[in-house]
Tab-separated table of C-alpha atoms and ligand atoms in Angstrom:
chain	number	residue	atom	x	y	z
A	948	MET	CA	-123.579	-36.236	28.293
A	949	THR	CA	-125.805	-35.772	25.296
A	950	ALA	CA	-124.892	-33.289	22.678
A	951	LYS	CA	-126.399	-29.903	22.782
A	952	LYS	CA	-128.612	-28.988	19.961
A	953	VAL	CA	-127.545	-25.504	18.510
A	954	LEU	CA	-129.727	-23.771	16.003
A	955	ILE	CA	-128.055	-21.184	13.918
A	956	VAL	CA	-130.135	-18.534	12.083
A	957	GLY	CA	-128.264	-17.196	9.083
A	958	GLY	CA	-125.544	-18.848	6.971
A	959	GLY	CA	-123.313	-15.867	6.270
A	960	ALA	CA	-119.778	-15.439	7.422
A	961	SER	CA	-120.528	-15.445	11.172
A	962	GLY	CA	-123.089	-18.170	10.940
A	963	LEU	CA	-120.819	-20.614	9.004
A	964	ALA	CA	-117.913	-19.915	11.533
A	965	ALA	CA	-120.374	-20.604	14.284
A	966	ALA	CA	-121.612	-23.765	12.729
A	967	ILE	CA	-118.036	-25.027	12.444
A	968	SER	CA	-117.059	-24.313	15.907
A	969	ALA	CA	-120.217	-25.568	17.506
A	970	ALA	CA	-119.944	-28.782	15.636
A	971	ARG	CA	-116.249	-29.185	16.655
A	972	LYS	CA	-117.268	-28.769	20.181
A	973	GLY	CA	-119.513	-31.761	19.835
A	974	GLY	CA	-122.806	-29.790	19.163
A	975	GLU	CA	-125.665	-31.226	16.986
A	976	VAL	CA	-125.913	-28.198	14.683
A	977	VAL	CA	-128.670	-27.077	12.495
A	978	LEU	CA	-127.910	-24.122	10.177
A	979	ILE	CA	-130.959	-22.370	8.782
A	980	GLU	CA	-130.436	-20.003	5.813
A	981	GLY	CA	-133.147	-17.834	4.136
A	982	LEU	CA	-131.524	-17.899	0.657
A	983	ASN	CA	-130.936	-20.971	-1.558
A	984	ARG	CA	-127.310	-21.042	-0.792
A	985	VAL	CA	-125.025	-20.196	2.204
A	986	GLY	CA	-122.473	-17.392	2.232
A	987	LYS	CA	-123.638	-15.483	-0.892
A	988	LYS	CA	-122.292	-12.189	0.439
A	989	ILE	CA	-118.871	-13.774	1.106
A	990	LEU	CA	-118.620	-14.000	-2.734
A	991	ALA	CA	-119.355	-10.415	-3.247
A	992	THR	CA	-116.683	-9.127	-0.704
A	993	GLY	CA	-113.483	-7.465	-1.638
A	994	ASN	CA	-114.469	-7.010	-5.181
A	995	GLY	CA	-114.794	-10.802	-5.517
A	996	ARG	CA	-111.462	-11.325	-3.966
A	997	CYS	CA	-112.651	-11.462	-0.224
A	998	ASN	CA	-110.769	-9.146	2.022
A	999	LEU	CA	-111.226	-11.515	4.814
A	1000	SER	CA	-109.373	-9.827	7.667
A	1001	ASN	CA	-106.819	-7.071	8.418
A	1002	ILE	CA	-103.579	-7.516	10.441
A	1003	THR	CA	-104.122	-4.141	12.173
A	1004	ALA	CA	-107.610	-5.006	13.521
A	1005	ASN	CA	-108.113	-3.508	16.866
A	1006	ILE	CA	-110.608	-1.396	18.740
A	1007	THR	CA	-109.743	1.868	16.828
A	1008	HIS	CA	-111.221	0.413	13.623
A	1009	TYR	CA	-114.557	-0.373	15.154
A	1010	HIS	CA	-117.672	1.700	15.963
A	1011	GLY	CA	-121.018	1.358	17.771
A	1012	GLU	CA	-122.134	2.605	21.152
A	1013	ASN	CA	-119.292	0.565	22.900
A	1014	PRO	CA	-116.579	-0.286	20.386
A	1015	LYS	CA	-114.574	-1.948	23.461
A	1016	PHE	CA	-117.269	-4.830	23.185
A	1017	ILE	CA	-115.086	-6.415	20.440
A	1018	GLU	CA	-112.403	-7.048	22.762
A	1019	GLY	CA	-114.182	-9.847	24.501
A	1020	ALA	CA	-114.241	-11.940	21.348
A	1021	PHE	CA	-110.892	-10.649	19.918
A	1022	THR	CA	-108.874	-11.520	23.136
A	1023	GLN	CA	-109.958	-15.169	22.369
A	1024	VAL	CA	-109.958	-15.249	18.679
A	1025	ASP	CA	-107.690	-12.574	17.230
A	1026	VAL	CA	-106.433	-12.145	13.565
A	1027	GLU	CA	-103.638	-14.783	14.109
A	1028	GLU	CA	-106.075	-17.260	15.498
A	1029	THR	CA	-108.563	-16.639	12.727
A	1030	LEU	CA	-105.939	-17.150	9.893
A	1031	ARG	CA	-104.960	-20.386	11.628
A	1032	PHE	CA	-108.507	-21.381	11.606
A	1033	PHE	CA	-108.569	-20.808	7.958
A	1034	GLN	CA	-105.135	-22.432	7.332
A	1035	LEU	CA	-106.423	-25.650	8.897
A	1036	LEU	CA	-109.195	-25.496	6.329
A	1037	GLY	CA	-106.665	-25.359	3.656
A	1038	LEU	CA	-106.562	-21.542	2.868
A	1039	GLU	CA	-103.432	-19.565	2.575
A	1040	THR	CA	-103.582	-15.948	2.703
A	1041	LYS	CA	-101.435	-12.876	1.856
A	1042	VAL	CA	-101.232	-9.356	3.254
A	1043	GLU	CA	-101.550	-6.368	0.887
A	1044	ASP	CA	-101.635	-2.612	1.400
A	1045	GLU	CA	-102.795	-1.258	4.754
A	1046	GLY	CA	-102.778	-4.776	6.311
A	1047	LYS	CA	-105.688	-6.217	4.182
A	1048	VAL	CA	-105.671	-9.892	4.195
A	1049	TYR	CA	-106.842	-11.850	0.951
A	1050	PRO	CA	-106.628	-15.536	-0.047
A	1051	ILE	CA	-103.623	-16.290	-2.118
A	1052	SER	CA	-105.810	-17.546	-4.786
A	1053	ASP	CA	-107.433	-13.961	-4.980
A	1054	GLN	CA	-110.893	-15.801	-5.133
A	1055	GLY	CA	-113.561	-15.279	-2.565
A	1056	SER	CA	-114.937	-18.570	-3.660
A	1057	SER	CA	-111.989	-20.392	-2.038
A	1058	VAL	CA	-113.103	-18.956	1.195
A	1059	LEU	CA	-116.560	-19.960	0.991
A	1060	ASP	CA	-115.983	-23.298	-0.703
A	1061	LEU	CA	-113.485	-24.392	2.159
A	1062	LEU	CA	-116.066	-23.286	4.847
A	1063	ARG	CA	-118.921	-25.179	3.095
A	1064	TYR	CA	-116.681	-28.297	2.768
A	1065	GLU	CA	-115.950	-28.180	6.541
A	1066	VAL	CA	-119.638	-27.538	7.447
A	1067	GLU	CA	-120.615	-30.645	5.316
A	1068	LYS	CA	-117.838	-32.791	6.874
A	1069	LEU	CA	-119.078	-31.889	10.251
A	1070	GLU	CA	-122.468	-33.053	9.284
A	1071	VAL	CA	-124.216	-29.855	10.091
A	1072	ASN	CA	-127.736	-30.133	9.166
A	1073	GLN	CA	-128.468	-27.288	6.609
A	1074	ILE	CA	-131.854	-25.989	5.979
A	1075	LEU	CA	-131.972	-23.659	2.933
A	1076	GLU	CA	-134.487	-21.220	1.414
A	1077	ASP	CA	-136.617	-21.180	4.467
A	1078	PRO	CA	-135.989	-17.797	6.497
A	1079	VAL	CA	-136.758	-18.003	10.270
A	1080	ARG	CA	-139.821	-16.063	11.161
A	1081	THR	CA	-140.296	-16.595	14.848
A	1082	LEU	CA	-138.218	-17.437	18.033
A	1083	GLN	CA	-139.587	-18.470	21.280
A	1084	LYS	CA	-138.331	-20.085	24.454
A	1085	LYS	CA	-140.635	-22.587	26.347
A	1086	ASP	CA	-139.453	-24.823	29.201
A	1087	ASN	CA	-135.672	-24.259	28.486
A	1088	ARG	CA	-136.208	-25.150	24.868
A	1089	PHE	CA	-135.967	-22.810	21.869
A	1090	ILE	CA	-138.625	-23.111	19.108
A	1091	LEU	CA	-137.981	-21.537	15.759
A	1092	GLU	CA	-140.666	-21.328	13.085
A	1093	THR	CA	-139.802	-20.800	9.511
A	1094	GLU	CA	-141.618	-19.323	6.564
A	1095	SER	CA	-142.709	-22.731	5.589
A	1096	LYS	CA	-144.242	-23.275	9.021
A	1097	ARG	CA	-141.407	-25.877	9.888
A	1098	LYS	CA	-140.810	-25.830	13.609
A	1099	ILE	CA	-137.230	-26.472	14.841
A	1100	THR	CA	-136.400	-26.954	18.481
A	1101	GLY	CA	-133.100	-26.747	20.097
A	1102	ASP	CA	-131.073	-26.006	23.394
A	1103	ALA	CA	-129.284	-22.997	22.127
A	1104	VAL	CA	-129.850	-20.403	19.299
A	1105	ILE	CA	-127.442	-18.187	17.580
A	1106	LEU	CA	-128.727	-15.297	15.640
A	1107	ALA	CA	-126.303	-14.606	12.937
A	1108	THR	CA	-128.669	-12.829	10.403
A	1109	GLY	CA	-126.476	-9.735	9.579
A	1110	GLY	CA	-127.893	-6.293	9.280
A	1111	MET	CA	-129.671	-4.469	6.464
A	1112	SER	CA	-126.960	-3.835	3.916
A	1113	ALA	CA	-127.171	-5.289	0.494
A	1114	PRO	CA	-130.483	-6.880	1.009
A	1115	LYS	CA	-130.226	-8.803	-2.299
A	1116	LEU	CA	-127.586	-10.896	-0.605
A	1117	GLY	CA	-129.970	-12.031	2.174
A	1118	SER	CA	-129.962	-9.610	5.158
A	1119	LYS	CA	-133.079	-7.440	5.378
A	1120	GLY	CA	-133.237	-6.827	9.101
A	1121	SER	CA	-135.419	-9.863	9.965
A	1122	GLY	CA	-132.793	-10.661	12.744
A	1123	TYR	CA	-133.671	-7.506	14.585
A	1124	ASP	CA	-137.352	-8.413	14.649
A	1125	LEU	CA	-136.370	-11.938	16.148
A	1126	GLY	CA	-133.993	-10.264	18.793
A	1127	LYS	CA	-136.728	-7.646	19.547
A	1128	SER	CA	-139.444	-10.480	19.938
A	1129	VAL	CA	-137.540	-11.904	22.902
A	1130	GLY	CA	-136.920	-8.434	24.639
A	1131	HIS	CA	-133.632	-7.327	23.035
A	1132	GLY	CA	-133.131	-3.519	22.311
A	1133	LEU	CA	-131.811	-1.978	19.115
A	1134	THR	CA	-129.586	1.147	18.641
A	1135	PRO	CA	-130.424	3.172	15.555
A	1136	VAL	CA	-129.421	1.383	12.520
A	1137	PHE	CA	-128.202	3.189	9.272
A	1138	PRO	CA	-126.102	2.335	6.126
A	1139	ALA	CA	-122.354	2.688	6.545
A	1140	LEU	CA	-119.372	2.146	4.111
A	1141	VAL	CA	-121.475	3.682	1.437
A	1142	GLN	CA	-121.289	6.423	-1.171
A	1143	ILE	CA	-121.714	10.092	-0.119
A	1144	LYS	CA	-124.312	12.500	-1.684
A	1145	CYS	CA	-123.284	16.092	-2.216
A	1146	ASP	CA	-125.533	19.050	-3.192
A	1147	ASN	CA	-123.080	20.924	-5.554
A	1148	ARG	CA	-124.674	20.669	-8.937
A	1149	SER	CA	-121.708	21.956	-10.983
A	1150	PHE	CA	-119.551	19.005	-9.714
A	1151	ARG	CA	-121.960	16.696	-11.345
A	1152	SER	CA	-120.368	17.265	-14.813
A	1153	LEU	CA	-117.319	15.597	-13.169
A	1154	LYS	CA	-119.024	12.198	-13.233
A	1155	GLY	CA	-116.445	9.536	-13.879
A	1156	VAL	CA	-113.395	11.704	-13.067
A	1157	LYS	CA	-111.039	10.275	-10.506
A	1158	ILE	CA	-108.410	12.105	-8.376
A	1159	GLN	CA	-105.744	11.015	-6.023
A	1160	GLY	CA	-106.249	13.392	-3.147
A	1161	SER	CA	-107.185	13.591	0.416
A	1162	ILE	CA	-110.664	13.931	1.821
A	1163	LYS	CA	-111.895	15.177	5.204
A	1164	LEU	CA	-115.259	15.281	6.814
A	1165	GLU	CA	-115.928	18.484	8.713
A	1166	ALA	CA	-118.919	19.726	10.834
A	1167	GLU	CA	-119.187	22.835	12.780
A	1168	GLY	CA	-115.579	23.694	11.880
A	1169	LYS	CA	-114.128	20.412	13.376
A	1170	VAL	CA	-112.381	17.909	11.342
A	1171	LEU	CA	-114.191	14.570	12.197
A	1172	ARG	CA	-112.153	12.148	9.945
A	1173	LYS	CA	-109.409	12.435	7.245
A	1174	GLU	CA	-108.606	9.850	4.634
A	1175	GLN	CA	-106.388	9.737	1.563
A	1176	GLY	CA	-106.821	7.805	-1.814
A	1177	GLU	CA	-108.783	7.718	-5.037
A	1178	VAL	CA	-111.893	9.855	-4.940
A	1179	LEU	CA	-114.423	9.367	-7.788
A	1180	PHE	CA	-116.872	12.010	-8.877
A	1181	THR	CA	-120.344	10.698	-9.526
A	1182	ASP	CA	-123.742	12.348	-10.534
A	1183	TYR	CA	-124.915	12.175	-6.795
A	1184	GLY	CA	-121.570	13.123	-5.123
A	1185	VAL	CA	-118.561	11.120	-4.438
A	1186	SER	CA	-117.336	7.602	-4.114
A	1187	GLY	CA	-114.137	5.476	-3.755
A	1188	PRO	CA	-112.405	3.695	-0.787
A	1189	PRO	CA	-111.584	6.923	1.354
A	1190	VAL	CA	-115.315	8.226	0.838
A	1191	LEU	CA	-116.769	5.068	2.188
A	1192	GLN	CA	-114.673	5.457	5.407
A	1193	LEU	CA	-116.150	9.044	5.967
A	1194	SER	CA	-119.760	7.948	5.298
A	1195	ARG	CA	-120.676	6.699	8.864
A	1196	GLY	CA	-119.701	10.230	10.141
A	1197	VAL	CA	-122.024	11.867	7.555
A	1198	GLN	CA	-125.077	9.798	8.789
A	1199	GLU	CA	-124.089	10.745	12.503
A	1200	CYS	CA	-123.928	14.379	11.531
A	1201	LEU	CA	-127.353	14.386	10.084
A	1202	GLN	CA	-128.833	12.538	13.021
A	1203	LYS	CA	-127.452	15.302	15.247
A	1204	ASN	CA	-128.714	17.984	12.977
A	1205	ARG	CA	-125.187	19.076	12.076
A	1206	VAL	CA	-124.249	19.936	8.483
A	1207	PRO	CA	-121.624	17.525	7.157
A	1208	TRP	CA	-119.080	18.989	4.743
A	1209	VAL	CA	-116.922	16.804	2.540
A	1210	VAL	CA	-113.600	18.721	1.981
A	1211	LEU	CA	-111.224	17.783	-0.937
A	1212	ASP	CA	-107.622	18.375	-1.129
A	1213	PHE	CA	-106.333	18.093	-4.737
A	1214	PHE	CA	-102.796	18.204	-3.744
A	1215	PRO	CA	-102.096	16.573	-0.292
A	1216	GLU	CA	-98.370	16.470	-0.763
A	1217	ALA	CA	-98.136	20.310	-1.025
A	1218	GLY	CA	-99.139	23.312	1.110
A	1219	GLU	CA	-101.287	26.154	0.047
A	1220	GLU	CA	-98.096	28.459	-0.275
A	1221	LYS	CA	-96.477	25.855	-2.660
A	1222	ILE	CA	-99.602	25.619	-4.787
A	1223	TYR	CA	-99.876	29.344	-4.911
A	1224	GLU	CA	-96.198	29.615	-6.076
A	1225	THR	CA	-96.799	26.892	-8.784
A	1226	LEU	CA	-99.882	28.656	-10.079
A	1227	TRP	CA	-97.930	31.835	-10.518
A	1228	MET	CA	-95.114	30.049	-12.230
A	1229	LEU	CA	-97.719	28.589	-14.678
A	1230	VAL	CA	-99.408	31.732	-15.515
A	1231	SER	CA	-96.137	33.534	-15.918
A	1232	LEU	CA	-94.823	31.122	-18.471
A	1233	ASP	CA	-96.739	32.734	-21.348
A	1234	GLY	CA	-98.876	35.751	-20.776
A	1235	LYS	CA	-100.839	35.128	-24.010
A	1236	LYS	CA	-101.960	31.532	-22.990
A	1237	PRO	CA	-105.646	31.087	-22.009
A	1238	PHE	CA	-105.927	30.946	-18.130
A	1239	ASP	CA	-107.868	27.627	-18.215
A	1240	PHE	CA	-105.313	26.103	-20.590
A	1241	SER	CA	-102.430	27.089	-18.435
A	1242	LEU	CA	-103.711	24.703	-15.734
A	1243	ILE	CA	-103.958	21.469	-17.919
A	1244	GLY	CA	-100.376	20.356	-16.706
A	1245	ILE	CA	-101.585	20.035	-13.122
A	1246	LEU	CA	-105.290	19.328	-13.113
A	1247	ASN	CA	-107.765	17.003	-14.807
A	1248	LYS	CA	-109.283	18.888	-17.842
A	1249	LYS	CA	-112.764	18.378	-16.638
A	1250	VAL	CA	-111.979	19.782	-13.185
A	1251	ILE	CA	-110.541	23.077	-14.418
A	1252	PRO	CA	-113.895	24.837	-15.509
A	1253	VAL	CA	-115.785	23.538	-12.503
A	1254	ILE	CA	-113.159	24.835	-9.959
A	1255	LEU	CA	-112.809	28.179	-11.924
A	1256	LYS	CA	-116.581	28.608	-12.018
A	1257	GLU	CA	-116.601	27.771	-8.215
A	1258	ILE	CA	-114.065	30.673	-7.451
A	1259	GLY	CA	-116.227	33.026	-9.498
A	1260	ILE	CA	-114.193	33.170	-12.696
A	1261	THR	CA	-116.520	33.487	-15.656
A	1262	ASN	CA	-113.973	34.460	-18.431
A	1263	MET	CA	-111.843	31.351	-18.194
A	1264	LYS	CA	-110.242	31.862	-21.399
A	1265	LYS	CA	-108.708	35.302	-20.669
A	1266	ALA	CA	-104.908	35.656	-21.194
A	1267	CYS	CA	-102.790	34.705	-18.388
A	1268	GLU	CA	-101.462	38.249	-18.113
A	1269	GLU	CA	-104.909	39.300	-16.998
A	1270	VAL	CA	-104.996	37.028	-14.084
A	1271	THR	CA	-104.953	38.827	-10.728
A	1272	ASP	CA	-103.266	37.826	-7.559
A	1273	LYS	CA	-106.504	37.577	-5.771
A	1274	GLU	CA	-107.630	34.987	-8.435
A	1275	ILE	CA	-104.370	32.988	-7.823
A	1276	GLN	CA	-104.918	33.160	-4.176
A	1277	ARG	CA	-108.703	31.990	-4.467
A	1278	LEU	CA	-107.576	29.150	-6.862
A	1279	ALA	CA	-104.729	27.892	-4.488
A	1280	LYS	CA	-107.269	28.027	-1.404
A	1281	ILE	CA	-109.811	25.957	-3.238
A	1282	LEU	CA	-107.524	23.396	-4.562
A	1283	LYS	CA	-106.291	22.766	-0.961
A	1284	ASN	CA	-109.943	23.177	0.596
A	1285	CYS	CA	-112.685	22.439	-1.888
A	1286	ARG	CA	-115.787	22.210	0.264
A	1287	LEU	CA	-118.846	20.283	-0.748
A	1288	LYS	CA	-122.067	20.216	1.288
A	1289	SER	CA	-123.309	16.758	1.977
A	1290	THR	CA	-126.901	15.810	1.909
A	1291	GLY	CA	-126.538	12.215	3.114
A	1292	THR	CA	-125.441	8.871	1.722
A	1293	LEU	CA	-126.881	6.322	-0.832
A	1294	SER	CA	-128.842	3.673	0.742
A	1295	TRP	CA	-129.016	0.008	2.077
A	1296	LYS	CA	-128.740	-1.511	-1.287
A	1297	ASP	CA	-125.358	0.213	-1.893
A	1298	SER	CA	-123.929	-0.093	1.599
A	1299	GLN	CA	-121.379	-2.641	2.675
A	1300	VAL	CA	-122.166	-2.680	6.393
A	1301	THR	CA	-124.942	-1.749	8.890
A	1302	ALA	CA	-124.034	0.581	11.788
A	1303	GLY	CA	-126.031	0.141	14.838
A	1304	GLY	CA	-127.906	-2.986	15.788
A	1305	ILE	CA	-128.634	-5.367	18.868
A	1306	ARG	CA	-127.368	-3.411	21.946
A	1307	THR	CA	-124.015	-4.759	23.022
A	1308	ASP	CA	-124.682	-3.722	26.628
A	1309	GLU	CA	-127.375	-6.603	26.831
A	1310	VAL	CA	-124.835	-9.182	25.525
A	1311	ASN	CA	-121.972	-10.717	27.285
A	1312	PRO	CA	-118.772	-9.837	25.363
A	1313	LYS	CA	-116.792	-12.878	26.309
A	1314	THR	CA	-119.429	-15.494	25.262
A	1315	LEU	CA	-121.758	-13.456	23.001
A	1316	GLU	CA	-124.714	-14.833	25.152
A	1317	SER	CA	-127.703	-12.725	25.700
A	1318	LYS	CA	-127.728	-11.296	29.278
A	1319	LYS	CA	-131.552	-11.576	29.106
A	1320	ILE	CA	-132.178	-15.000	27.689
A	1321	LYS	CA	-129.990	-17.899	28.689
A	1322	GLY	CA	-128.896	-20.017	25.523
A	1323	LEU	CA	-129.589	-17.206	23.160
A	1324	TYR	CA	-126.290	-15.939	21.273
A	1325	PHE	CA	-125.559	-13.302	18.789
A	1326	ALA	CA	-122.747	-13.042	16.041
A	1327	GLY	CA	-121.536	-10.793	13.326
A	1328	GLU	CA	-123.077	-7.751	11.866
A	1329	ILE	CA	-126.555	-8.090	13.720
A	1330	LEU	CA	-124.944	-6.602	16.763
A	1331	ASP	CA	-124.074	-2.849	17.191
A	1332	VAL	CA	-120.578	-3.318	15.948
A	1333	ASP	CA	-119.319	-1.938	12.566
A	1334	GLY	CA	-115.822	-1.818	11.198
A	1335	ASP	CA	-113.818	0.271	8.785
A	1336	CYS	CA	-113.377	-0.771	5.275
A	1337	GLY	CA	-110.414	-3.133	4.832
A	1338	GLY	CA	-111.395	-6.517	6.187
A	1339	PHE	CA	-112.490	-5.401	9.643
A	1340	ASN	CA	-116.083	-6.504	9.246
A	1341	LEU	CA	-115.275	-10.030	8.130
A	1342	GLN	CA	-112.827	-10.255	10.976
A	1343	TRP	CA	-115.536	-9.484	13.335
A	1344	ALA	CA	-117.882	-12.006	11.795
A	1345	TRP	CA	-115.206	-14.792	12.153
A	1346	SER	CA	-114.211	-13.952	15.672
A	1347	SER	CA	-117.791	-13.481	17.041
A	1348	GLY	CA	-119.029	-16.520	15.100
A	1349	ILE	CA	-116.268	-18.853	16.345
A	1350	ILE	CA	-116.816	-17.716	20.067
A	1351	ALA	CA	-120.749	-17.838	19.899
A	1352	GLY	CA	-120.440	-21.388	18.265
A	1353	GLU	CA	-118.121	-22.723	20.889
A	1354	LYS	CA	-119.952	-21.270	23.833
A	1355	ALA	CA	-123.475	-22.362	22.515
A	1356	ALA	CA	-122.324	-25.935	22.198
A	1357	GLU	CA	-120.656	-26.072	25.577
B	2507	FAD	C1	-120.489	-5.684	-1.571
B	2507	FAD	C2	-119.962	-5.937	-0.157
B	2507	FAD	C3	-118.687	-6.124	-0.100
B	2507	FAD	C4	-118.007	-6.263	1.222
B	2507	FAD	N1	-116.674	-6.416	1.377
B	2507	FAD	C5	-116.004	-6.685	2.557
B	2507	FAD	C6	-114.742	-7.023	2.705
B	2507	FAD	O1	-113.896	-7.107	1.615
B	2507	FAD	N2	-114.151	-7.148	3.785
B	2507	FAD	C7	-114.932	-7.188	4.905
B	2507	FAD	O2	-114.425	-7.268	5.936
B	2507	FAD	N3	-116.202	-6.923	4.916
B	2507	FAD	C8	-116.916	-6.842	3.627
B	2507	FAD	N4	-118.162	-6.606	3.567
B	2507	FAD	C9	-118.987	-6.667	4.798
B	2507	FAD	C10	-119.132	-8.114	5.351
B	2507	FAD	O3	-119.391	-8.839	4.149
B	2507	FAD	C11	-120.190	-8.357	6.337
B	2507	FAD	O4	-119.954	-7.448	7.421
B	2507	FAD	C12	-120.237	-9.712	6.723
B	2507	FAD	O5	-120.470	-10.596	5.725
B	2507	FAD	C13	-121.337	-9.960	7.859
B	2507	FAD	O6	-121.386	-11.262	8.225
B	2507	FAD	P1	-122.697	-11.812	8.996
B	2507	FAD	O7	-122.613	-13.296	9.073
B	2507	FAD	O8	-122.973	-11.107	10.168
B	2507	FAD	O9	-123.935	-11.314	7.909
B	2507	FAD	P2	-124.219	-11.836	6.475
B	2507	FAD	O10	-122.900	-12.145	5.870
B	2507	FAD	O11	-124.968	-10.736	5.963
B	2507	FAD	O12	-125.168	-13.152	6.485
B	2507	FAD	C14	-126.471	-13.242	7.158
B	2507	FAD	C15	-127.028	-14.340	6.526
B	2507	FAD	O13	-128.282	-14.515	7.158
B	2507	FAD	C16	-129.238	-14.848	6.400
B	2507	FAD	N5	-130.505	-14.498	7.018
B	2507	FAD	C17	-130.959	-13.153	7.297
B	2507	FAD	N6	-132.099	-13.286	7.885
B	2507	FAD	C18	-132.492	-14.575	8.037
B	2507	FAD	C19	-133.546	-15.276	8.506
B	2507	FAD	N7	-134.453	-14.667	9.182
B	2507	FAD	N8	-133.564	-16.624	8.462
B	2507	FAD	C20	-132.584	-17.306	7.958
B	2507	FAD	N9	-131.385	-16.805	7.377
B	2507	FAD	C21	-131.492	-15.403	7.445
B	2507	FAD	C22	-128.901	-14.072	5.189
B	2507	FAD	O14	-129.579	-14.692	3.922
B	2507	FAD	C23	-127.323	-14.151	5.160
B	2507	FAD	O15	-126.921	-15.241	4.301
B	2507	FAD	C24	-118.722	-6.321	2.268
B	2507	FAD	C25	-120.194	-6.292	2.233
B	2507	FAD	C26	-120.819	-6.109	1.043
B	2507	FAD	C27	-122.257	-5.964	0.854
């Protein structure tokens, strides 16, 4: 039997994984990448260390219209299988907090270099700096046309073009147009794992201040998600790992015309009653001490005036003996429940992943083949699948890429 010619559009995480598995299955593989190098985004992941997977990866960490879709690929290529795939390339990994997996070298370039070595060893034909502009199927053959007007034909095509996040690293949404041109539908796309904008001006003076706290997203009195960790105040709102996890929910609220509220808890380990008692203890230590100064032992100095102003205390320098019980109650309450109205998130350029994408009900979850066009496959972020922060998105890229490559070459 002659080898199947598999054309892979996009040389990111999922495209590289697909190229390797298709070539190992005996496919004649052509990998077409729009940038001058494959895998540029991989180098930017995990702050340069590439958080390539997470040992807790399961359906609860994934989003989209049908998160269950991931199970088709994950039951065939799970985290263990993925790590074995990398081990056979020569990459050893370690598990850090919350199940995050990194290369032992702490360098994302180890991951990319080993993938590139394998792609070259398997004699994958790489076409660089020539983005694919059109996709057609005629007489059972696929025809791709690139920006330079090169025509490439093949038996199968894998669209692994990513989404719209971090466009400088290659993905600007052109894969959606290719999918749409052959009849595929798209769920609404929006930036996820991105910083949150808040409209409270007085908090802008906290730019650069970090707190270890907990943060909730609320809408119409319901808690939508709660996270804990380092929250960074910025001139537009809030940032930091727990904030990124809430950002998808902010966008969803706005799409449904619900007002998203970011609620900070400065002391997640203590209840409001305990904070109230601590505050009374502090103001009782020395009646002559200025009120704001009495708080510097428990709060960041920049936070104190902002919070006191927020609860309506204008004379912050008044002596502790003048502080009323009502004021202490209000202070305890806001420290546990500091509410900032969100106006949205930052944009594509700052986001790590794209929510939404090619509709998963039009794709076979076990093979990642289109249900509409035989021989057309999808892998990675182009699909309506996005994961939490912590290695889940790359895990999806590897699992879906490996399966799509294998099936396309069969
Ligand atoms: C700053 C940053 C940090 C991140 N950190 C992590 C992390 O630590 N852990 C984690 O799990 N996830 C992380 N992510 C998310 C993760 O990198 C992506 O989800 C993952 O890379 C998606 O893989 P992909 O192959 O689907 O798409 P991409 O990696 O985006 O690759 C798509 C490729 O297709 C190419 N392309 C696009 N259109 C065309 C076309 N028309 N023709 C030819 N080529 C085309 C692009 O140039 C690109 O190389 C991070 C993302 C960013 C931006």
